[in-house]
mmCIF file of C-alpha atoms in Angstrom:
data_model
loop_
_atom_site.group_PDB
_atom_site.id
_atom_site.type_symbol
_atom_site.label_atom_id
_atom_site.label_comp_id
_atom_site.label_asym_id
_atom_site.label_seq_id
_atom_site.Cartn_x
_atom_site.Cartn_y
_atom_site.Cartn_z
ATOM 1 C CA ASN A 1 8.631 82.612 -102.807
ATOM 2 C CA ALA A 2 10.537 84.748 -100.288
ATOM 3 C CA GLY A 3 11.918 81.834 -98.222
ATOM 4 C CA VAL A 4 12.762 82.794 -94.639
ATOM 5 C CA THR A 5 12.501 86.480 -93.784
ATOM 6 C CA GLN A 6 13.658 88.223 -90.640
ATOM 7 C CA THR A 7 13.057 91.710 -89.303
ATOM 8 C CA PRO A 8 14.690 93.932 -88.310
ATOM 9 C CA LYS A 9 18.148 93.536 -89.864
ATOM 10 C CA PHE A 10 19.799 95.636 -87.154
ATOM 11 C CA GLN A 11 18.683 96.668 -83.673
ATOM 12 C CA VAL A 12 20.277 98.502 -80.758
ATOM 13 C CA LEU A 13 18.693 98.125 -77.309
ATOM 14 C CA LYS A 14 19.461 99.398 -73.857
ATOM 15 C CA THR A 15 19.817 96.962 -70.984
ATOM 16 C CA GLY A 16 16.402 96.023 -69.639
ATOM 17 C CA GLN A 17 14.439 96.844 -72.772
ATOM 18 C CA SER A 18 12.268 94.220 -74.434
ATOM 19 C CA MET A 19 11.763 93.480 -78.082
ATOM 20 C CA THR A 20 10.583 90.856 -80.538
ATOM 21 C CA LEU A 21 12.580 89.530 -83.453
ATOM 22 C CA GLN A 22 10.292 88.514 -86.268
ATOM 23 C CA CYS A 23 10.674 85.443 -88.457
ATOM 24 C CA ALA A 24 8.386 84.243 -91.220
ATOM 25 C CA GLN A 25 8.566 81.544 -93.856
ATOM 26 C CA ASP A 26 6.366 80.890 -96.869
ATOM 27 C CA MET A 27 7.434 77.311 -97.608
ATOM 28 C CA ASN A 28 4.846 75.639 -95.355
ATOM 29 C CA HIS A 29 7.585 74.099 -93.213
ATOM 30 C CA GLU A 30 6.544 72.559 -89.926
ATOM 31 C CA TYR A 31 9.959 72.884 -88.293
ATOM 32 C CA MET A 32 11.341 76.302 -87.319
ATOM 33 C CA SER A 33 14.174 77.296 -85.053
ATOM 34 C CA TRP A 34 16.213 80.207 -83.683
ATOM 35 C CA TYR A 35 20.012 80.272 -83.391
ATOM 36 C CA ARG A 36 22.453 82.825 -82.126
ATOM 37 C CA GLN A 37 25.883 83.224 -83.673
ATOM 38 C CA ASP A 38 28.777 84.430 -81.572
ATOM 39 C CA PRO A 39 32.456 84.701 -82.557
ATOM 40 C CA GLY A 40 34.340 81.451 -81.998
ATOM 41 C CA MET A 41 31.210 79.597 -80.912
ATOM 42 C CA GLY A 42 29.424 78.779 -84.129
ATOM 43 C CA LEU A 43 25.634 78.685 -84.033
ATOM 44 C CA ARG A 44 23.800 77.673 -80.886
ATOM 45 C CA LEU A 45 20.158 76.625 -80.799
ATOM 46 C CA ILE A 46 17.890 78.839 -78.662
ATOM 47 C CA HIS A 47 14.375 77.458 -79.231
ATOM 48 C CA TYR A 48 12.661 75.363 -81.828
ATOM 49 C CA SER A 49 9.184 74.334 -82.928
ATOM 50 C CA VAL A 50 7.942 71.230 -84.721
ATOM 51 C CA GLY A 51 4.585 72.745 -85.598
ATOM 52 C CA ALA A 52 2.000 75.347 -84.683
ATOM 53 C CA GLY A 53 1.341 75.332 -80.948
ATOM 54 C CA ILE A 54 4.480 73.304 -80.120
ATOM 55 C CA THR A 55 7.766 74.786 -78.929
ATOM 56 C CA ASP A 56 10.762 73.468 -77.033
ATOM 57 C CA GLN A 57 14.044 74.701 -75.616
ATOM 58 C CA GLY A 58 17.376 74.384 -77.299
ATOM 59 C CA GLU A 59 20.872 74.739 -75.948
ATOM 60 C CA VAL A 60 20.708 78.370 -74.727
ATOM 61 C CA PRO A 61 17.051 79.296 -73.982
ATOM 62 C CA ASN A 62 17.474 81.541 -70.926
ATOM 63 C CA GLY A 63 16.295 85.095 -71.479
ATOM 64 C CA TYR A 64 14.247 84.238 -74.575
ATOM 65 C CA ASN A 65 10.627 83.290 -75.175
ATOM 66 C CA VAL A 66 8.946 81.947 -78.291
ATOM 67 C CA SER A 67 5.461 81.090 -79.489
ATOM 68 C CA ARG A 68 4.141 79.455 -82.642
ATOM 69 C CA SER A 69 0.532 80.402 -83.318
ATOM 70 C CA THR A 70 0.762 79.846 -87.079
ATOM 71 C CA THR A 71 2.863 77.663 -89.368
ATOM 72 C CA GLU A 72 4.367 80.745 -91.010
ATOM 73 C CA ASP A 73 5.565 82.811 -88.028
ATOM 74 C CA PHE A 74 7.983 82.114 -85.183
ATOM 75 C CA PRO A 75 8.829 85.294 -83.224
ATOM 76 C CA LEU A 76 11.606 85.426 -80.636
ATOM 77 C CA ARG A 77 11.071 87.658 -77.601
ATOM 78 C CA LEU A 78 13.729 89.165 -75.392
ATOM 79 C CA LEU A 79 11.965 90.038 -72.151
ATOM 80 C CA SER A 80 14.724 92.122 -70.523
ATOM 81 C CA ALA A 81 17.738 92.570 -72.759
ATOM 82 C CA ALA A 82 21.235 92.063 -71.355
ATOM 83 C CA PRO A 83 24.630 92.835 -72.927
ATOM 84 C CA SER A 84 25.293 89.070 -73.073
ATOM 85 C CA GLN A 85 22.505 88.868 -75.660
ATOM 86 C CA THR A 86 24.486 90.962 -78.125
ATOM 87 C CA SER A 87 24.737 88.592 -81.070
ATOM 88 C CA VAL A 88 23.561 87.793 -84.568
ATOM 89 C CA TYR A 89 20.283 85.874 -84.565
ATOM 90 C CA PHE A 90 19.267 83.476 -87.322
ATOM 91 C CA CYS A 91 15.890 81.906 -87.899
ATOM 92 C CA ALA A 92 15.649 78.665 -89.868
ATOM 93 C CA SER A 93 12.890 76.436 -91.192
ATOM 94 C CA GLY A 94 13.114 72.810 -92.184
ATOM 95 C CA SER A 95 11.775 70.813 -95.082
ATOM 96 C CA GLY A 96 11.009 67.135 -95.137
ATOM 97 C CA GLN A 97 9.055 65.258 -92.532
ATOM 98 C CA GLY A 98 9.722 66.884 -89.190
ATOM 99 C CA GLY A 99 12.379 69.095 -90.750
ATOM 100 C CA LEU A 100 14.720 66.196 -91.354
ATOM 101 C CA ASP A 101 15.839 67.393 -94.766
ATOM 102 C CA GLU A 102 17.409 70.722 -95.601
ATOM 103 C CA GLN A 103 17.062 73.670 -93.257
ATOM 104 C CA PHE A 104 16.780 77.146 -94.772
ATOM 105 C CA PHE A 105 18.177 80.149 -92.949
ATOM 106 C CA GLY A 106 17.056 83.756 -92.903
ATOM 107 C CA PRO A 107 19.496 86.658 -93.442
ATOM 108 C CA GLY A 108 19.908 87.340 -89.723
ATOM 109 C CA THR A 109 19.279 90.122 -87.214
ATOM 110 C CA ARG A 110 22.294 91.855 -85.685
ATOM 111 C CA LEU A 111 21.406 92.874 -82.124
ATOM 112 C CA THR A 112 23.497 95.107 -79.881
ATOM 113 C CA VAL A 113 22.575 95.563 -76.223
ATOM 114 C CA LEU A 114 24.210 98.512 -74.512
ATOM 115 C CA GLY B 1 26.940 64.274 -76.308
ATOM 116 C CA ASN B 2 27.083 65.399 -79.909
ATOM 117 C CA SER B 3 29.785 67.803 -81.022
ATOM 118 C CA VAL B 4 31.605 69.010 -84.115
ATOM 119 C CA THR B 5 35.214 70.189 -84.252
ATOM 120 C CA GLN B 6 36.533 72.265 -87.125
ATOM 121 C CA MET B 7 39.972 73.576 -87.907
ATOM 122 C CA GLU B 8 40.526 77.158 -86.824
ATOM 123 C CA GLY B 9 40.845 79.813 -89.450
ATOM 124 C CA PRO B 10 41.274 81.890 -91.267
ATOM 125 C CA VAL B 11 42.440 79.745 -94.144
ATOM 126 C CA THR B 12 44.169 81.995 -96.671
ATOM 127 C CA LEU B 13 44.708 80.711 -100.222
ATOM 128 C CA SER B 14 45.523 82.010 -103.645
ATOM 129 C CA GLU B 15 43.045 81.512 -106.463
ATOM 130 C CA GLU B 16 43.204 78.018 -108.011
ATOM 131 C CA ALA B 17 44.797 76.485 -104.902
ATOM 132 C CA PHE B 18 43.539 73.224 -103.378
ATOM 133 C CA LEU B 19 41.314 73.561 -100.326
ATOM 134 C CA THR B 20 40.847 71.258 -97.354
ATOM 135 C CA ILE B 21 38.882 72.228 -94.263
ATOM 136 C CA ASN B 22 38.951 69.546 -91.584
ATOM 137 C CA CYS B 23 35.881 68.482 -89.643
ATOM 138 C CA THR B 24 35.551 65.716 -87.079
ATOM 139 C CA TYR B 25 32.540 64.799 -85.019
ATOM 140 C CA THR B 26 31.383 62.975 -81.918
ATOM 141 C CA ALA B 27 27.903 61.550 -81.950
ATOM 142 C CA THR B 28 25.747 58.790 -80.576
ATOM 143 C CA GLY B 29 24.030 56.800 -83.266
ATOM 144 C CA TYR B 30 24.392 57.465 -86.977
ATOM 145 C CA PRO B 31 24.217 61.173 -87.735
ATOM 146 C CA SER B 32 23.741 62.978 -91.021
ATOM 147 C CA LEU B 33 26.568 65.397 -91.806
ATOM 148 C CA PHE B 34 26.412 68.778 -93.480
ATOM 149 C CA TRP B 35 28.521 71.634 -94.736
ATOM 150 C CA TYR B 36 26.906 75.085 -94.700
ATOM 151 C CA VAL B 37 28.421 78.233 -96.214
ATOM 152 C CA GLN B 38 27.854 81.812 -95.051
ATOM 153 C CA TYR B 39 28.757 84.594 -97.457
ATOM 154 C CA PRO B 40 29.391 88.063 -95.989
ATOM 155 C CA GLY B 41 26.223 89.662 -94.638
ATOM 156 C CA GLU B 42 24.043 86.663 -95.435
ATOM 157 C CA GLY B 43 22.499 83.686 -93.698
ATOM 158 C CA LEU B 44 23.737 80.131 -93.965
ATOM 159 C CA GLN B 45 23.159 78.070 -97.097
ATOM 160 C CA LEU B 46 23.404 74.312 -97.369
ATOM 161 C CA LEU B 47 26.454 73.435 -99.457
ATOM 162 C CA LEU B 48 26.371 69.635 -99.321
ATOM 163 C CA LYS B 49 25.351 66.740 -97.145
ATOM 164 C CA ALA B 50 25.860 63.020 -96.568
ATOM 165 C CA THR B 51 23.476 60.790 -94.693
ATOM 166 C CA LYS B 52 25.419 57.535 -94.210
ATOM 167 C CA ALA B 53 28.920 56.170 -94.018
ATOM 168 C CA ASP B 54 30.987 56.351 -97.230
ATOM 169 C CA ASP B 55 28.511 58.738 -98.867
ATOM 170 C CA LYS B 56 30.118 61.585 -100.771
ATOM 171 C CA GLY B 57 28.326 64.909 -100.879
ATOM 172 C CA SER B 58 29.220 67.315 -103.665
ATOM 173 C CA ASN B 59 28.121 70.705 -104.947
ATOM 174 C CA LYS B 60 29.726 73.623 -106.831
ATOM 175 C CA GLY B 61 33.066 71.764 -107.024
ATOM 176 C CA PHE B 62 33.153 71.080 -103.282
ATOM 177 C CA GLU B 63 33.208 67.515 -101.974
ATOM 178 C CA ALA B 64 33.142 65.779 -98.602
ATOM 179 C CA THR B 65 33.098 62.067 -97.748
ATOM 180 C CA TYR B 66 31.436 60.662 -94.638
ATOM 181 C CA ARG B 67 34.174 58.595 -92.931
ATOM 182 C CA LYS B 68 32.730 56.646 -90.029
ATOM 183 C CA GLU B 69 36.031 54.962 -89.121
ATOM 184 C CA THR B 70 37.735 58.333 -88.577
ATOM 185 C CA THR B 71 34.532 60.238 -87.637
ATOM 186 C CA SER B 72 35.416 62.865 -90.204
ATOM 187 C CA PHE B 73 33.751 64.883 -92.963
ATOM 188 C CA HIS B 74 36.501 67.022 -94.466
ATOM 189 C CA LEU B 75 35.588 69.610 -97.095
ATOM 190 C CA GLU B 76 37.712 69.745 -100.272
ATOM 191 C CA LYS B 77 37.821 71.712 -103.492
ATOM 192 C CA GLY B 78 40.377 71.275 -106.231
ATOM 193 C CA SER B 79 40.629 74.887 -107.356
ATOM 194 C CA VAL B 80 39.218 77.725 -105.256
ATOM 195 C CA GLN B 81 37.975 81.036 -106.600
ATOM 196 C CA VAL B 82 37.815 84.477 -105.024
ATOM 197 C CA SER B 83 34.030 84.055 -104.887
ATOM 198 C CA ASP B 84 34.480 81.084 -102.511
ATOM 199 C CA SER B 85 35.596 83.464 -99.746
ATOM 200 C CA ALA B 86 33.124 82.824 -96.936
ATOM 201 C CA VAL B 87 32.712 81.104 -93.588
ATOM 202 C CA TYR B 88 32.170 77.343 -93.764
ATOM 203 C CA PHE B 89 30.321 75.444 -91.030
ATOM 204 C CA CYS B 90 30.347 71.703 -90.493
ATOM 205 C CA ALA B 91 27.239 70.349 -88.781
ATOM 206 C CA LEU B 92 25.608 67.099 -87.742
ATOM 207 C CA ARG B 93 22.084 65.970 -87.053
ATOM 208 C CA ASN B 94 21.329 62.740 -85.319
ATOM 209 C CA THR B 95 18.875 60.230 -86.762
ATOM 210 C CA GLY B 96 15.273 61.160 -86.111
ATOM 211 C CA PHE B 97 16.089 64.576 -84.639
ATOM 212 C CA GLN B 98 15.776 67.934 -86.305
ATOM 213 C CA LYS B 99 18.357 69.794 -84.258
ATOM 214 C CA LEU B 100 21.592 70.717 -85.998
ATOM 215 C CA VAL B 101 24.851 70.836 -84.027
ATOM 216 C CA PHE B 102 27.361 73.226 -85.591
ATOM 217 C CA GLY B 103 31.103 73.566 -85.478
ATOM 218 C CA THR B 104 32.608 76.974 -84.803
ATOM 219 C CA GLY B 105 33.083 77.792 -88.493
ATOM 220 C CA THR B 106 36.194 78.285 -90.617
ATOM 221 C CA ARG B 107 36.757 81.502 -92.528
ATOM 222 C CA LEU B 108 38.226 81.074 -96.020
ATOM 223 C CA LEU B 109 39.931 83.992 -97.721
ATOM 224 C CA VAL B 110 40.909 83.588 -101.380
ATOM 225 C CA SER B 111 43.095 86.214 -103.015
ATOM 226 C CA PRO B 112 43.481 86.771 -106.781
#
Protein backbone atom coordinates (compact mmCIF):
# COMPACT_ATOMS: atom_id res chain seq x y z
CA ASN A 1 0.00 0.00 0.00
CA ALA A 2 1.96 3.00 -1.32
CA GLY A 3 -0.57 5.66 -0.23
CA VAL A 4 -0.36 8.86 -2.28
CA THR A 5 2.50 9.08 -4.75
CA GLN A 6 3.64 12.10 -6.73
CA THR A 7 6.05 12.48 -9.61
CA PRO A 8 8.39 14.13 -10.24
CA LYS A 9 9.89 15.22 -6.91
CA PHE A 10 11.66 18.20 -8.49
CA GLN A 11 11.15 20.05 -11.77
CA VAL A 12 12.61 23.16 -13.37
CA LEU A 13 10.69 24.78 -16.24
CA LYS A 14 11.17 27.81 -18.41
CA THR A 15 8.42 30.39 -18.69
CA GLY A 16 5.82 29.26 -21.22
CA GLN A 17 6.58 25.56 -21.02
CA SER A 18 3.86 23.07 -20.14
CA MET A 19 4.00 20.03 -17.95
CA THR A 20 1.90 17.59 -15.96
CA LEU A 21 2.37 16.76 -12.31
CA GLN A 22 1.31 13.21 -11.61
CA CYS A 23 -0.61 12.01 -8.57
CA ALA A 24 -1.84 8.52 -7.81
CA GLN A 25 -3.39 6.82 -4.81
CA ASP A 26 -4.05 3.16 -4.12
CA MET A 27 -6.52 3.54 -1.25
CA ASN A 28 -9.65 3.69 -3.42
CA HIS A 29 -10.45 7.19 -2.18
CA GLU A 30 -13.11 9.12 -4.03
CA TYR A 31 -11.86 12.55 -2.97
CA MET A 32 -8.59 13.95 -4.34
CA SER A 33 -7.17 17.43 -4.35
CA TRP A 34 -4.17 19.59 -5.28
CA TYR A 35 -2.63 22.27 -3.05
CA ARG A 36 0.25 24.63 -3.49
CA GLN A 37 2.44 25.65 -0.57
CA ASP A 38 4.11 29.03 -0.55
CA PRO A 39 6.13 30.65 2.25
CA GLY A 40 3.93 32.52 4.72
CA MET A 41 0.73 31.45 2.98
CA GLY A 42 0.16 27.91 4.14
CA LEU A 43 -1.51 25.53 1.70
CA ARG A 44 -4.01 26.80 -0.84
CA LEU A 45 -6.44 24.58 -2.71
CA ILE A 46 -6.04 24.58 -6.51
CA HIS A 47 -8.53 21.97 -7.75
CA TYR A 48 -10.35 19.03 -6.28
CA SER A 49 -12.38 16.02 -7.35
CA VAL A 50 -15.11 14.07 -5.57
CA GLY A 51 -14.94 11.12 -7.94
CA ALA A 52 -13.99 9.96 -11.41
CA GLY A 53 -15.29 12.37 -14.04
CA ILE A 54 -15.99 15.17 -11.52
CA THR A 55 -13.67 18.10 -10.85
CA ASP A 56 -14.09 21.57 -9.41
CA GLN A 57 -12.05 24.69 -8.75
CA GLY A 58 -10.49 25.59 -5.46
CA GLU A 59 -9.11 28.86 -4.20
CA VAL A 60 -6.35 29.42 -6.80
CA PRO A 61 -7.26 27.55 -10.04
CA ASN A 62 -5.97 29.99 -12.68
CA GLY A 63 -3.22 28.56 -14.84
CA TYR A 64 -3.96 24.94 -13.90
CA ASN A 65 -6.12 22.21 -15.40
CA VAL A 66 -7.13 18.85 -13.98
CA SER A 67 -8.99 15.74 -15.08
CA ARG A 68 -10.09 12.61 -13.26
CA SER A 69 -10.57 9.69 -15.64
CA THR A 70 -9.94 7.03 -12.99
CA THR A 71 -10.34 6.81 -9.22
CA GLU A 72 -6.60 6.32 -8.80
CA ASP A 73 -5.12 9.21 -10.80
CA PHE A 74 -5.50 12.99 -10.60
CA PRO A 75 -2.92 14.80 -12.77
CA LEU A 76 -2.37 18.55 -12.59
CA ARG A 77 -1.48 20.35 -15.82
CA LEU A 78 0.33 23.65 -16.17
CA LEU A 79 -0.52 24.90 -19.64
CA SER A 80 1.98 27.78 -19.86
CA ALA A 81 4.22 28.00 -16.82
CA ALA A 82 4.84 31.37 -15.17
CA PRO A 83 7.35 32.32 -12.44
CA SER A 84 4.39 32.90 -10.08
CA GLN A 85 3.76 29.15 -10.24
CA THR A 86 7.07 28.41 -8.54
CA SER A 87 5.92 26.51 -5.47
CA VAL A 88 5.69 23.15 -3.77
CA TYR A 89 2.67 21.16 -4.93
CA PHE A 90 0.92 18.58 -2.77
CA CYS A 91 -1.68 16.06 -3.83
CA ALA A 92 -4.06 14.64 -1.23
CA SER A 93 -6.78 12.00 -1.12
CA GLY A 94 -9.56 11.65 1.39
CA SER A 95 -11.06 8.72 3.22
CA GLY A 96 -14.56 8.44 4.56
CA GLN A 97 -17.71 9.28 2.69
CA GLY A 98 -16.93 12.13 0.34
CA GLY A 99 -13.49 12.52 1.89
CA LEU A 100 -14.88 13.78 5.16
CA ASP A 101 -12.44 11.83 7.31
CA GLU A 102 -8.67 11.98 7.18
CA GLN A 103 -6.89 13.33 4.13
CA PHE A 104 -3.58 11.75 3.14
CA PHE A 105 -0.89 13.83 1.49
CA GLY A 106 1.77 12.89 -1.02
CA PRO A 107 5.45 13.86 -0.56
CA GLY A 108 5.20 16.90 -2.83
CA THR A 109 6.67 18.20 -6.08
CA ARG A 110 9.01 21.20 -5.91
CA LEU A 111 8.55 23.25 -9.08
CA THR A 112 10.75 26.15 -10.16
CA VAL A 113 9.77 28.30 -13.14
CA LEU A 114 12.54 30.45 -14.55
CA GLY B 1 -15.60 33.24 5.03
CA ASN B 2 -13.58 30.52 6.70
CA SER B 3 -10.08 31.26 7.91
CA VAL B 4 -7.43 30.01 10.31
CA THR B 5 -4.88 32.16 12.13
CA GLN B 6 -1.75 30.69 13.66
CA MET B 7 1.02 32.23 15.68
CA GLU B 8 4.07 33.16 13.64
CA GLY B 9 7.22 31.19 14.10
CA PRO B 10 9.70 29.95 14.43
CA VAL B 11 9.10 28.67 17.93
CA THR B 12 12.46 27.72 19.43
CA LEU B 13 12.53 25.46 22.51
CA SER B 14 14.93 23.30 24.42
CA GLU B 15 14.24 19.59 24.74
CA GLU B 16 11.70 18.76 27.47
CA ALA B 17 10.17 22.26 27.40
CA PHE B 18 6.40 22.83 27.29
CA LEU B 19 4.95 23.68 23.89
CA THR B 20 1.94 25.79 22.97
CA ILE B 21 1.13 26.80 19.40
CA ASN B 22 -1.90 29.06 19.18
CA CYS B 23 -4.62 28.62 16.58
CA THR B 24 -7.86 30.55 16.21
CA TYR B 25 -10.46 30.22 13.51
CA THR B 26 -13.37 31.95 11.83
CA ALA B 27 -16.04 29.77 10.32
CA THR B 28 -19.70 29.61 9.47
CA GLY B 29 -21.40 26.60 10.94
CA TYR B 30 -19.66 23.97 13.04
CA PRO B 31 -16.31 23.02 11.56
CA SER B 32 -14.04 20.10 12.32
CA LEU B 33 -10.56 21.16 13.41
CA PHE B 34 -7.23 19.56 12.64
CA TRP B 35 -3.53 19.77 13.34
CA TYR B 36 -1.21 18.51 10.59
CA VAL B 37 2.57 18.12 10.92
CA GLN B 38 5.13 18.39 8.11
CA TYR B 39 8.57 16.96 8.75
CA PRO B 40 11.45 18.24 6.59
CA GLY B 41 11.16 17.10 2.98
CA GLU B 42 7.87 15.29 3.53
CA GLY B 43 4.17 15.82 2.97
CA LEU B 44 1.67 16.67 5.66
CA GLN B 45 0.49 14.06 8.15
CA LEU B 46 -2.60 14.27 10.31
CA LEU B 47 -1.53 14.72 13.93
CA LEU B 48 -4.91 15.04 15.65
CA LYS B 49 -8.44 16.23 15.13
CA ALA B 50 -11.62 17.26 16.94
CA THR B 51 -15.05 17.29 15.39
CA LYS B 52 -17.21 19.14 17.94
CA ALA B 53 -17.00 21.65 20.74
CA ASP B 54 -15.12 20.54 23.88
CA ASP B 55 -13.62 17.53 22.09
CA LYS B 56 -9.96 16.93 22.85
CA GLY B 57 -7.78 15.45 20.14
CA SER B 58 -4.56 13.75 21.18
CA ASN B 59 -1.72 11.83 19.58
CA LYS B 60 1.99 11.24 20.29
CA GLY B 61 1.81 13.38 23.46
CA PHE B 62 0.23 16.33 21.63
CA GLU B 63 -3.20 17.60 22.64
CA ALA B 64 -5.66 20.24 21.45
CA THR B 65 -9.14 21.12 22.74
CA TYR B 66 -11.89 22.50 20.52
CA ARG B 67 -13.02 25.71 22.28
CA LYS B 68 -16.10 27.11 20.59
CA GLU B 69 -16.45 30.06 22.99
CA THR B 70 -12.97 31.34 22.11
CA THR B 71 -12.89 29.84 18.57
CA SER B 72 -9.54 28.29 19.37
CA PHE B 73 -7.72 24.97 18.94
CA HIS B 74 -4.32 25.47 20.55
CA LEU B 75 -1.73 22.70 20.25
CA GLU B 76 0.13 21.66 23.42
CA LYS B 77 2.76 19.15 24.44
CA GLY B 78 4.18 18.75 27.91
CA SER B 79 7.73 17.81 26.97
CA VAL B 80 9.04 18.29 23.43
CA GLN B 81 11.78 16.24 21.81
CA VAL B 82 14.27 17.09 19.09
CA SER B 83 12.30 14.77 16.79
CA ASP B 84 9.26 17.07 17.13
CA SER B 85 11.04 19.73 15.04
CA ALA B 86 8.69 20.30 12.11
CA VAL B 87 6.12 22.70 10.71
CA TYR B 88 2.67 22.47 12.30
CA PHE B 89 -0.49 23.48 10.43
CA CYS B 90 -3.87 24.17 11.96
CA ALA B 91 -6.80 23.55 9.62
CA LEU B 92 -10.58 23.51 9.56
CA ARG B 93 -13.20 21.83 7.44
CA ASN B 94 -16.80 22.88 7.52
CA THR B 95 -19.60 20.37 8.03
CA GLY B 96 -20.45 18.46 4.88
CA PHE B 97 -17.55 19.87 2.86
CA GLN B 98 -14.30 18.17 2.00
CA LYS B 99 -12.18 21.27 1.53
CA LEU B 100 -9.57 21.98 4.18
CA VAL B 101 -8.66 25.57 5.04
CA PHE B 102 -5.12 25.85 6.40
CA GLY B 103 -3.31 28.33 8.57
CA THR B 104 0.09 29.58 7.46
CA GLY B 105 2.00 27.03 9.55
CA THR B 106 4.29 27.40 12.56
CA ARG B 107 7.84 26.09 12.47
CA LEU B 108 9.03 24.43 15.69
CA LEU B 109 12.73 24.04 16.36
CA VAL B 110 13.78 21.92 19.35
CA SER B 111 17.41 21.91 20.43
CA PRO B 112 19.08 19.27 22.63
